[in-house]
PDB file of C-alpha atoms in Angstrom:
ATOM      1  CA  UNK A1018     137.412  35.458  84.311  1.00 45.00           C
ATOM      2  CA  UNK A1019     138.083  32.441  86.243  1.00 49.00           C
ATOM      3  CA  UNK A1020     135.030  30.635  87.478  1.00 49.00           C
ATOM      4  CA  UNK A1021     134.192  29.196  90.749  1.00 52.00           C
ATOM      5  CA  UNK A1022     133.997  25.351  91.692  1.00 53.00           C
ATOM      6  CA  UNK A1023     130.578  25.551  92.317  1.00 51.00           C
ATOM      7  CA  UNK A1024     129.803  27.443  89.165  1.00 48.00           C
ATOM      8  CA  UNK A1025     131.651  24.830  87.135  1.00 46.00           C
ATOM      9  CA  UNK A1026     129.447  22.022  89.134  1.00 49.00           C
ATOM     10  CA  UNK A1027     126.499  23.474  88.105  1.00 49.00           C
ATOM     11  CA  UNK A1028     127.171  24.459  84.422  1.00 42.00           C
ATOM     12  CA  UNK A1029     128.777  20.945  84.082  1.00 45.00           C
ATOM     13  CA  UNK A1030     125.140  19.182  85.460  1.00 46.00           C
ATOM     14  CA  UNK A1031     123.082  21.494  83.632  1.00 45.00           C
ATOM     15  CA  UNK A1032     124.619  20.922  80.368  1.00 39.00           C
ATOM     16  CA  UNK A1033     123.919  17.372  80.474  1.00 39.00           C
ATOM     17  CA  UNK A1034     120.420  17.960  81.105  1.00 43.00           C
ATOM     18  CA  UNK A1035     119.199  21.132  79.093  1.00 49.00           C
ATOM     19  CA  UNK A1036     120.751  23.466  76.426  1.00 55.00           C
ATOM     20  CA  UNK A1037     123.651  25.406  77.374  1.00 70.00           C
ATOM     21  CA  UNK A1038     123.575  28.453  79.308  1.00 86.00           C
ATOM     22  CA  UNK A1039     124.262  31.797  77.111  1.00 88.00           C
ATOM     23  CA  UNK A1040     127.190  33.548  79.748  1.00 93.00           C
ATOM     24  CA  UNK A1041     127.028  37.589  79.377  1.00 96.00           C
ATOM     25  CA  UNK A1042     129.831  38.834  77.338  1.00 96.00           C
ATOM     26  CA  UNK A1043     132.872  40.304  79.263  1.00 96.00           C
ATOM     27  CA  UNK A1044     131.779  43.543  78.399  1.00 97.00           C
ATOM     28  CA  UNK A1045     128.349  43.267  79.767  1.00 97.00           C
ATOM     29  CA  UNK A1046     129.948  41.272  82.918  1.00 97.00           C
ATOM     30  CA  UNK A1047     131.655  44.356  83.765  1.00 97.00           C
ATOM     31  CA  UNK A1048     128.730  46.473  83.085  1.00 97.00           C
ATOM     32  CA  UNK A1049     127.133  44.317  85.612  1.00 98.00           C
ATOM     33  CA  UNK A1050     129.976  44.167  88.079  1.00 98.00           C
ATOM     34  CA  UNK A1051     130.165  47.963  87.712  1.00 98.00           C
ATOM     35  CA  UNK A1052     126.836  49.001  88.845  1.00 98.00           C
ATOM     36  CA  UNK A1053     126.296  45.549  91.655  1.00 98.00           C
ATOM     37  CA  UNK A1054     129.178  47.419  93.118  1.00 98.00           C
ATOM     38  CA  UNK A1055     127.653  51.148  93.385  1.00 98.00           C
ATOM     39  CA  UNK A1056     124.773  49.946  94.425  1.00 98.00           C
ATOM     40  CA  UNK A1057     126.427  47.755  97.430  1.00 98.00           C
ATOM     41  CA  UNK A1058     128.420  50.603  98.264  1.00 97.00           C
ATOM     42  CA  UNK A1059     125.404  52.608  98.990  1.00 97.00           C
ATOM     43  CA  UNK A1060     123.069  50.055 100.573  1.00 98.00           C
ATOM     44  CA  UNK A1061     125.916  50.205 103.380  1.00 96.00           C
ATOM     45  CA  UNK A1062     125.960  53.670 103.246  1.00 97.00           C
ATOM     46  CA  UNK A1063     122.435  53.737 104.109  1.00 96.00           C
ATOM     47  CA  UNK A1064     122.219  50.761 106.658  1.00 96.00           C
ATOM     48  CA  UNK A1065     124.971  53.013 108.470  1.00 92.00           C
ATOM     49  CA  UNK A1066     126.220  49.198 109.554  1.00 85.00           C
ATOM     50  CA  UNK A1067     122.593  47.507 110.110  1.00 92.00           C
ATOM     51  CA  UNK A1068     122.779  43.782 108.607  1.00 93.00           C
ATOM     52  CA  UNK A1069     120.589  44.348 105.488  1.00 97.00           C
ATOM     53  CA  UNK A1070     119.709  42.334 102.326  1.00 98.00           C
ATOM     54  CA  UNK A1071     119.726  43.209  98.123  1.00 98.00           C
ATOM     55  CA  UNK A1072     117.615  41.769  96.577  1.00 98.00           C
ATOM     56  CA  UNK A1073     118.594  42.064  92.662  1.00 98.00           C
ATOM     57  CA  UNK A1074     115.691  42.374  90.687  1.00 98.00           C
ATOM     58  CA  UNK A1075     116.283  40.837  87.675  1.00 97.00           C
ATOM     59  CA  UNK A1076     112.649  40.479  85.745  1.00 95.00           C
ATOM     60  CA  UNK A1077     112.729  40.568  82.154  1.00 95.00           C
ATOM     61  CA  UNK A1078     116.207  40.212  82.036  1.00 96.00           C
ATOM     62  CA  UNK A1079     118.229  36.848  80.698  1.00 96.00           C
ATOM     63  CA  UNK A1080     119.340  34.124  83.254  1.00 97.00           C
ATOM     64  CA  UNK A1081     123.019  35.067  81.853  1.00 97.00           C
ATOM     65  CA  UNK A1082     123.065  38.371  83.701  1.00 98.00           C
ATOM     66  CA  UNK A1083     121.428  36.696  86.799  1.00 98.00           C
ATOM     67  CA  UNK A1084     124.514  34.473  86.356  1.00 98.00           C
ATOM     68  CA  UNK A1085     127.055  37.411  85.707  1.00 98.00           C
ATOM     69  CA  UNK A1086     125.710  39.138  89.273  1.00 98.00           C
ATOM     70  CA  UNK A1087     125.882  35.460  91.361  1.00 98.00           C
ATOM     71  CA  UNK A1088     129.502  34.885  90.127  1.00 97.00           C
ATOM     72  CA  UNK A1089     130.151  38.356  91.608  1.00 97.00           C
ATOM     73  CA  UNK A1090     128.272  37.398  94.989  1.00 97.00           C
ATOM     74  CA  UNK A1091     124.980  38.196  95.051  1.00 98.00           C
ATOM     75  CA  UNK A1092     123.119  35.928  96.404  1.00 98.00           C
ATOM     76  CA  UNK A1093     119.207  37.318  96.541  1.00 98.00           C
ATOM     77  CA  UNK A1094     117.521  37.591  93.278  1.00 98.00           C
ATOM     78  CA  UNK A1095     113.938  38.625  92.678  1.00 98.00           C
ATOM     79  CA  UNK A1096     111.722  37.877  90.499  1.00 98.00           C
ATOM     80  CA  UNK A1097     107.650  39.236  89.481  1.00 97.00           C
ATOM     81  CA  UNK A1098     106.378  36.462  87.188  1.00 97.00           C
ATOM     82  CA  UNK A1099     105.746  32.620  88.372  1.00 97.00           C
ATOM     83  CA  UNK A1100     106.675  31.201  84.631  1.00 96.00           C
ATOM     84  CA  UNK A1101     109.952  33.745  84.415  1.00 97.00           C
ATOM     85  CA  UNK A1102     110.727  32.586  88.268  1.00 98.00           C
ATOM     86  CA  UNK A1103     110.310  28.865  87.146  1.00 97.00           C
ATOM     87  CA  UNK A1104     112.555  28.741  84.085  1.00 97.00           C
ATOM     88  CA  UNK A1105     115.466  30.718  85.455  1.00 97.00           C
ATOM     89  CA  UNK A1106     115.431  28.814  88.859  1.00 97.00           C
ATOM     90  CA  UNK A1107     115.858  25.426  86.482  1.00 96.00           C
ATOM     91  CA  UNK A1108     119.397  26.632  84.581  1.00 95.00           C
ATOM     92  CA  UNK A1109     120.829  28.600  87.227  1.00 97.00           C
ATOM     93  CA  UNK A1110     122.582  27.568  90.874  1.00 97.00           C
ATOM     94  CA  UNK A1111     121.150  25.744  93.148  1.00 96.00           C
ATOM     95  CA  UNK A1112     122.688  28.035  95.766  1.00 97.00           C
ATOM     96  CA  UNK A1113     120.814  31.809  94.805  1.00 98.00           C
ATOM     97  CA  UNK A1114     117.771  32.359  96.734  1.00 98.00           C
ATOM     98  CA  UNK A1115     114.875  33.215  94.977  1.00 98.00           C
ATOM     99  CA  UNK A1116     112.647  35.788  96.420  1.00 98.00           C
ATOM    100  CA  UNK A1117     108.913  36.179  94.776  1.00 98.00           C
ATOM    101  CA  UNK A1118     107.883  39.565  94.823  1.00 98.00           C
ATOM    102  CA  UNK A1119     104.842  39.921  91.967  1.00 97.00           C
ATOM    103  CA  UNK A1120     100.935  39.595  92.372  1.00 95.00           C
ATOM    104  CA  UNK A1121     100.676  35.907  94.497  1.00 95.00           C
ATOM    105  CA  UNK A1122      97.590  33.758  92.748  1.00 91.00           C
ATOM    106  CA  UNK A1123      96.305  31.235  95.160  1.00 91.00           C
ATOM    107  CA  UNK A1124      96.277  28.959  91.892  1.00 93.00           C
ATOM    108  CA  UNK A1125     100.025  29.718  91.610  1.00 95.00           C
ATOM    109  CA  UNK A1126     101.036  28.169  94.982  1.00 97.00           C
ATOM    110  CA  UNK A1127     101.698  24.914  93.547  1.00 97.00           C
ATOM    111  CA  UNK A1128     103.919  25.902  91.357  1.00 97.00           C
ATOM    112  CA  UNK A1129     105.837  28.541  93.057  1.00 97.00           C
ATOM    113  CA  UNK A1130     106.252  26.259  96.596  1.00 96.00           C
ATOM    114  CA  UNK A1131     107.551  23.302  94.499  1.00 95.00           C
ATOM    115  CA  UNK A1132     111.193  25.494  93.501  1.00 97.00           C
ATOM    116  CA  UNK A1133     113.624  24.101  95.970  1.00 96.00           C
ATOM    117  CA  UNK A1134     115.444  27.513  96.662  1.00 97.00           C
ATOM    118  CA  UNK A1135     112.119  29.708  96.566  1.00 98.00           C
ATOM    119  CA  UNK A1136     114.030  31.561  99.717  1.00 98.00           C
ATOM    120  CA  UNK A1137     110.803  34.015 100.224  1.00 98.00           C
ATOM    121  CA  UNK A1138     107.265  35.092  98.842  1.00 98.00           C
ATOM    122  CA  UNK A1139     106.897  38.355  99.933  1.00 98.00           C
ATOM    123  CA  UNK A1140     103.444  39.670  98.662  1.00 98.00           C
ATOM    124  CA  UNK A1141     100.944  37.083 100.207  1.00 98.00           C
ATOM    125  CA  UNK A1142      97.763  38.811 101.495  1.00 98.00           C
ATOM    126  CA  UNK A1143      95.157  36.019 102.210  1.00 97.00           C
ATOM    127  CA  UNK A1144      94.488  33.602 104.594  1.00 98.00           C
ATOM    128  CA  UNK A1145      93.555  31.108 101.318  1.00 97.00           C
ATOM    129  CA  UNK A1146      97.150  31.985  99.419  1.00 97.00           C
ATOM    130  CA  UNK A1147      98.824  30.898 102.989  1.00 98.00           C
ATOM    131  CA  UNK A1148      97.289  27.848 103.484  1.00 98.00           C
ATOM    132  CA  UNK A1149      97.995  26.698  99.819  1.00 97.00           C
ATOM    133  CA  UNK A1150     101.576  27.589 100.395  1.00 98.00           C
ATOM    134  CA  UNK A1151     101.896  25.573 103.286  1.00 97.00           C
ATOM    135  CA  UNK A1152     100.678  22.657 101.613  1.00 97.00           C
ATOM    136  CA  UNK A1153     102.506  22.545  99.076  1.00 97.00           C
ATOM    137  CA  UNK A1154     105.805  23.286 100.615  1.00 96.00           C
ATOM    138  CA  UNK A1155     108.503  20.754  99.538  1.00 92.00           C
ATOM    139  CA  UNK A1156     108.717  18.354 102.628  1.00 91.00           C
ATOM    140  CA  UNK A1157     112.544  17.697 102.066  1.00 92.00           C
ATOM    141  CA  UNK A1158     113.423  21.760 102.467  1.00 94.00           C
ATOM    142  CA  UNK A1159     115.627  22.502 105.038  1.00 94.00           C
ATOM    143  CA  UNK A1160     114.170  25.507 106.342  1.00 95.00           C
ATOM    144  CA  UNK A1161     110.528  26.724 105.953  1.00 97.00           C
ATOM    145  CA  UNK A1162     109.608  28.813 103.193  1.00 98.00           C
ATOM    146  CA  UNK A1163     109.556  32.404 104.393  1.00 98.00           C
ATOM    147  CA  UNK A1164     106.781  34.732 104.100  1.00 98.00           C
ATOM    148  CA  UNK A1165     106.512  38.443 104.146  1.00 98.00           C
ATOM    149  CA  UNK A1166     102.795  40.106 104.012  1.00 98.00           C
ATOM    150  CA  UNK A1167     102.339  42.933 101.706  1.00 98.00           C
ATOM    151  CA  UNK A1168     100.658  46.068 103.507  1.00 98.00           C
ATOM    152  CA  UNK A1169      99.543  48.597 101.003  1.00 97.00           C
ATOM    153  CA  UNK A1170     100.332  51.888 102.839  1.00 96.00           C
ATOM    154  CA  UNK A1171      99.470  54.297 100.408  1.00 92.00           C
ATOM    155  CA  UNK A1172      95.783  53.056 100.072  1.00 91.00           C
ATOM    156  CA  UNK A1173      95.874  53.677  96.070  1.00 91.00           C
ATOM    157  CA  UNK A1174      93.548  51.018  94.217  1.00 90.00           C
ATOM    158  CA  UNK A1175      95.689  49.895  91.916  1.00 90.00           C
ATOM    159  CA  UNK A1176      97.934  48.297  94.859  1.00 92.00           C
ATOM    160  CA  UNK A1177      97.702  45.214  96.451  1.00 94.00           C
ATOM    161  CA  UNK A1178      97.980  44.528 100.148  1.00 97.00           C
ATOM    162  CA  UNK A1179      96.509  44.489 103.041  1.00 97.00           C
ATOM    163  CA  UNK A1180      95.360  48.101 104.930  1.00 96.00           C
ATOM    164  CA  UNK A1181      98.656  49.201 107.530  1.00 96.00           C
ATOM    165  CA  UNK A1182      97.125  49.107 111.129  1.00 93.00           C
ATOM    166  CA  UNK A1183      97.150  52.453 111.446  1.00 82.00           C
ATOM    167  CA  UNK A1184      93.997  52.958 109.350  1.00 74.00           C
ATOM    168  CA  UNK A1185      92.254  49.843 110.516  1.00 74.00           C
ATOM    169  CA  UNK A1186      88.994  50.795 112.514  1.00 70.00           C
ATOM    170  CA  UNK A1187      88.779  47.433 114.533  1.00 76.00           C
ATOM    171  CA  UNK A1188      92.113  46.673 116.733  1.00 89.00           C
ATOM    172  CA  UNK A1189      95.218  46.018 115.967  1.00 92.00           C
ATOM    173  CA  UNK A1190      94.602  42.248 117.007  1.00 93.00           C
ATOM    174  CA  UNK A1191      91.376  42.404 115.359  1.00 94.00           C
ATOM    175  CA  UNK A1192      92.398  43.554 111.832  1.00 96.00           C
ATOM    176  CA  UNK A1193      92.957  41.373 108.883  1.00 96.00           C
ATOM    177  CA  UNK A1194      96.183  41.769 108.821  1.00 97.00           C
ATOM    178  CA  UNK A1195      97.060  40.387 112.390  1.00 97.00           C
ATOM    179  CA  UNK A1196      94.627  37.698 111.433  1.00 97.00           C
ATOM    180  CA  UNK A1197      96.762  36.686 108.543  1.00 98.00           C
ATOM    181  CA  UNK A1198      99.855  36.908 110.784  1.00 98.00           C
ATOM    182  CA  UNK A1199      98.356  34.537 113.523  1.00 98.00           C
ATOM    183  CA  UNK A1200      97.136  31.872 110.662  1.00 98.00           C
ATOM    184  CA  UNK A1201     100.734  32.064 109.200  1.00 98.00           C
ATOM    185  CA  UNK A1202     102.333  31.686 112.475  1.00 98.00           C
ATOM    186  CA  UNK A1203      99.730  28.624 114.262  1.00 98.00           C
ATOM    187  CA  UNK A1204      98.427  26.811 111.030  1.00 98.00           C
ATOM    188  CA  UNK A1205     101.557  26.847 108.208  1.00 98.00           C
ATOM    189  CA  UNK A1206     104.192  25.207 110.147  1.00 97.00           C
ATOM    190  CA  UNK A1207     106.045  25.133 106.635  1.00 97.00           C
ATOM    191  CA  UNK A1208     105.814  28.399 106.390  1.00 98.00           C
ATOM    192  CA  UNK A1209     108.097  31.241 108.341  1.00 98.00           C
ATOM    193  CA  UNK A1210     106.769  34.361 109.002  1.00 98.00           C
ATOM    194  CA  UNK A1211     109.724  36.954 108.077  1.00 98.00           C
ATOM    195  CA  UNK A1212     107.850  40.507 107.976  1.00 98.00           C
ATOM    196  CA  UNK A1213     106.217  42.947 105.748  1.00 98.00           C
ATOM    197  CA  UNK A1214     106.845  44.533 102.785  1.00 98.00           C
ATOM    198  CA  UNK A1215     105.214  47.547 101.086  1.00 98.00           C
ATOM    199  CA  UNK A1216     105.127  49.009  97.322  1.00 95.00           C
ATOM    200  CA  UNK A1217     104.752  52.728  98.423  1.00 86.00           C
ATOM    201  CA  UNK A1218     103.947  55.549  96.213  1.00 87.00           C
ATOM    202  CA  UNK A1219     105.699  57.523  93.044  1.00 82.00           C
ATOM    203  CA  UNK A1220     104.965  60.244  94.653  1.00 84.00           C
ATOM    204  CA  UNK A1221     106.363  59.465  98.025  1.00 83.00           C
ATOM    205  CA  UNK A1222     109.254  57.983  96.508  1.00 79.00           C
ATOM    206  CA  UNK A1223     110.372  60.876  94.575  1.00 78.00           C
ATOM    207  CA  UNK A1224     110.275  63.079  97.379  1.00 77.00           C
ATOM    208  CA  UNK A1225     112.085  61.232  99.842  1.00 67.00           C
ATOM    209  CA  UNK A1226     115.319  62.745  99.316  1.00 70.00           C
ATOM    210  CA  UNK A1227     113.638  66.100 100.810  1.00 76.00           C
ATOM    211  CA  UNK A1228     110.951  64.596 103.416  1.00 85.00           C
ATOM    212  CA  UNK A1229     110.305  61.786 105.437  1.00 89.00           C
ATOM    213  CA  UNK A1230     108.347  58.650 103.030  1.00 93.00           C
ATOM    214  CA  UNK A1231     105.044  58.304 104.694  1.00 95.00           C
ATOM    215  CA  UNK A1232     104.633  54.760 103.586  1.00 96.00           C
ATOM    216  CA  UNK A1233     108.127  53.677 105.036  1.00 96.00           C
ATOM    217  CA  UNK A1234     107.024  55.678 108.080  1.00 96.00           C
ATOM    218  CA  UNK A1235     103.562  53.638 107.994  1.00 96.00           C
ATOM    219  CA  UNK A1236     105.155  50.741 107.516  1.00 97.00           C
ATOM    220  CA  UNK A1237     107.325  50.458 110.569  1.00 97.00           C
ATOM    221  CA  UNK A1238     104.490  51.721 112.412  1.00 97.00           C
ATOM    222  CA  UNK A1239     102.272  48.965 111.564  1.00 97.00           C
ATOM    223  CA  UNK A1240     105.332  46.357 112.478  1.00 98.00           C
ATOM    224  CA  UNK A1241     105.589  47.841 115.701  1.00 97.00           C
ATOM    225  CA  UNK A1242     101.921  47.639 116.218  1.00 96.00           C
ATOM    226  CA  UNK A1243     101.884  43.962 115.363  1.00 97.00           C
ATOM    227  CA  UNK A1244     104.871  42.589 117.044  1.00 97.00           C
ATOM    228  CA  UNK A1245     102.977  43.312 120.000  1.00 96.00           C
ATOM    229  CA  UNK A1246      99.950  41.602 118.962  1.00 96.00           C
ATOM    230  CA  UNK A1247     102.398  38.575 118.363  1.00 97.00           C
ATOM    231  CA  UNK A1248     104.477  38.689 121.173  1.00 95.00           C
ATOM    232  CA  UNK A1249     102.678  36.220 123.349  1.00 95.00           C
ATOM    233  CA  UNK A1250     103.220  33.488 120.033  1.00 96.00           C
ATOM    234  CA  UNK A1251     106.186  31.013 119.681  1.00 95.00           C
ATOM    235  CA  UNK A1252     109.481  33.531 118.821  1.00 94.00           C
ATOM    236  CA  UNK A1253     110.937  31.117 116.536  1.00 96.00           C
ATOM    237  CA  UNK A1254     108.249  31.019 114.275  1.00 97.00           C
ATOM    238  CA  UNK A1255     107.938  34.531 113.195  1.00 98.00           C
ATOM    239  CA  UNK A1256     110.517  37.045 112.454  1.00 97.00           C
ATOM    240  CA  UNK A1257     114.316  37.366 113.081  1.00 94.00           C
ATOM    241  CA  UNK A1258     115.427  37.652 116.166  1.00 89.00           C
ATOM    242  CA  UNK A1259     112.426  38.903 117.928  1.00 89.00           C
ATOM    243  CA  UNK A1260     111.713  41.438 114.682  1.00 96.00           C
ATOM    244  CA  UNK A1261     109.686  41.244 112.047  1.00 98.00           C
ATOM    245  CA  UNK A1262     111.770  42.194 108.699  1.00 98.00           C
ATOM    246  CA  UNK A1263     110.734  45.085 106.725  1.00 98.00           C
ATOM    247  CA  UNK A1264     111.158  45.201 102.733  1.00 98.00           C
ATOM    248  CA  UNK A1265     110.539  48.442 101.073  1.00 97.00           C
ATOM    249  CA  UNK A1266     112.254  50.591  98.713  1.00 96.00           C
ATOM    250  CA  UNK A1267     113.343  50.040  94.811  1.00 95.00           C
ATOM    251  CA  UNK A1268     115.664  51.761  92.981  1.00 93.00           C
ATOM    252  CA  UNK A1269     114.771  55.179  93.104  1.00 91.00           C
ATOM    253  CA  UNK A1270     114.334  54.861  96.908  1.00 94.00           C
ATOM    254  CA  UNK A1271     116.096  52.523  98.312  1.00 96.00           C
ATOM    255  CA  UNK A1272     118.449  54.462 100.456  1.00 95.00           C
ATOM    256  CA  UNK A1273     115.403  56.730 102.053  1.00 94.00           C
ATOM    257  CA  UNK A1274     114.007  53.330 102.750  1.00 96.00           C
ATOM    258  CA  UNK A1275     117.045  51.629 104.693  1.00 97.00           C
ATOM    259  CA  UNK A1276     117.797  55.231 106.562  1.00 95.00           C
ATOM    260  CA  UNK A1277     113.766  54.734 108.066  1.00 95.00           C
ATOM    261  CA  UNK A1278     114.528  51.521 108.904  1.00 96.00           C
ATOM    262  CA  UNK A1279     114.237  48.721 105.914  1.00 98.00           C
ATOM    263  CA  UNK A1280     115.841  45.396 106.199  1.00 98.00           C
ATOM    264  CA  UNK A1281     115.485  44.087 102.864  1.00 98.00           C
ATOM    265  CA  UNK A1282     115.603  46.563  99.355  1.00 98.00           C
ATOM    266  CA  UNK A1283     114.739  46.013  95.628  1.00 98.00           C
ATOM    267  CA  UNK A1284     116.700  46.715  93.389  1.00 98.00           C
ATOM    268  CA  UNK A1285     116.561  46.186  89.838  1.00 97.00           C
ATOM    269  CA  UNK A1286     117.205  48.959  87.411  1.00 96.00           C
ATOM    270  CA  UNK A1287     120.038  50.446  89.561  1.00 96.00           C
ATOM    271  CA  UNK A1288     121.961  46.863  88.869  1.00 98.00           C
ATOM    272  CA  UNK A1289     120.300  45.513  85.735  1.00 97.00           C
ATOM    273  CA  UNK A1290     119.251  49.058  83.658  1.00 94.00           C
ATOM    274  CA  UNK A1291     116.725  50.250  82.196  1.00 82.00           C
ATOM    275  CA  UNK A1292     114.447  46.943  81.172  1.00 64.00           C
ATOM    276  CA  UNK A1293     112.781  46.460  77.661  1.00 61.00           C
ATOM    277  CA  UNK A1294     108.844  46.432  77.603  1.00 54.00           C
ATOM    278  CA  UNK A1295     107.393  43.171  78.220  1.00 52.00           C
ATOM    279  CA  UNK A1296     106.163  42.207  74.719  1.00 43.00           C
ATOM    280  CA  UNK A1297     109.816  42.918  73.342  1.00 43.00           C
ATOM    281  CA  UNK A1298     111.402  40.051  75.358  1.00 42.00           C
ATOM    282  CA  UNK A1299     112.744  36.862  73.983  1.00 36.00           C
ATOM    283  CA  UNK A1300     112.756  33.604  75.912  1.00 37.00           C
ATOM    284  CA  UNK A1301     115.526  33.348  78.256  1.00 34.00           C
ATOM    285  CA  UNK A1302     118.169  31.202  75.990  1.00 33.00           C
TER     286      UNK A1302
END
């Protein structure tokens, strides 16, 4: 496998700085390559030509298959734990763009804001986690660190996010969640306001192949509702294009979730497999 210029840049800078990258073996680089490429196949299946973004999500698993799927293009990587996010982001390319899509920890902000290609946080859900974002934003990034509020449209406890507008009982421009919006949008000018995302139900998302997924369906109801409740507010500093971006769907839903509509997907067992339990991981070598 011959490797990029850019690659060889990196690997070259990195090895005179920390211990060498482990690559994947060429028989787990074609695993790799093997499944990146179903799953591409069908994300444009499903966005029926809609621009639309992977995200690989590539938790638990070692920075050499994160580097196996970047050599083969992929760009978007995502990642559920702060400490995981932070190691991996200081051995691999500058050039990926890290998404953050676990629990957010106001105390974490720091930490998470000071990765020069954090591309996105996508589960914020307070006013407090915003505002400690914004401040500690690198000032030398090019572009401000987009943000994407989590809605919890199936209402189960053990999700986080904020309600979907549709079961607020005050206003749309009265609910928390435009609240949040307006904050992101007036007070974080580090901060971009990209969209929503969601973490919809099991239940939902095993029987989207036969039925419409109520929480994608809630979802792009509650970005219709508050587009208008931010249409009066500076276009360039939320959304794309006039649109707020919508990320929902994983791997057992993803194409259910980009036929209702989804911008962005999730995707980490369909590329990476099946991942070990937590407590059986090693540290990333």
């Amino acid at each position: 496998m011959r490797l990029s210029p850019r690659l060889l840049a990196h690997l070259k800078m990195a090895s005179s700085t920390t211990a060498p990258l482990t690559r994947a073996s060429p028989e787990r680089f074609a695993e790799l390559h093997e499944s990146l490429a179903e799953i591409r196949a069908k994300v444009q299946r499903a966005a029926q030509s809609r621009q639309s973004t992977l995200v690989a999500v590539s938790k638990y698993k070692p920075a050499s298959d994160v580097l196996a799927c970047f050599e083969d293009g992929q760009i978007d990587f995502g990642e559920n734990y702060v400490q995981e996010l932070v190691d991996k982001a200081a051995q691999l390319p500058q050039d990926i763009r890290w998404h953050f899509i676990g629990t957010l920890q106001s105390n974490k902000a720091k930490t998470l804001a000071s990765i020069p290609n954090l591309y996105a946080i996508q589960t914020v859900t307070s006013i407090k986690a915003a505002t400690a974002l914004n401040k500690y934003v690198l000032p030398e990034r090019p572009t401000p660190l987009n943000i994407l509020i989590q809605v919890n449209t199936s209402g189960e406890d053990n999700k986080s996010g904020l309600p979907p507008l549709s079961s607020c009982t005050t206003s749309p421009s009265e609910s928390e969640l435009a609240k949040l919006a307006r904050h992101i949008i007036s007070e974080c000018p580090r901060c971009h306001l990209q969209g929503l995302m969601t973490i919809g139900s099991l239940t939902e998302s095993l029987a989207s192949a036969e039925k419409p997924n109520l929480d994608f369906e809630t979802l792009v109801a509650t970005r219709d509702a508050l587009q208008e409740v931010l249409k009066d507010l500076p276009a360039e500093r939320w959304g794309a294009d006039g649109k707020l971006l919508l990320s929902m769907g994983m791997s057992s839903d993803f194409e259910a979730a980009l036929k209702a509509g989804s911008d962005i997907v999730r995707v980490g067992a369909g590329i990476f497999g099946t991942r070990a339990k937590k407590e059986e991981i090693r540290p990333t070598a």
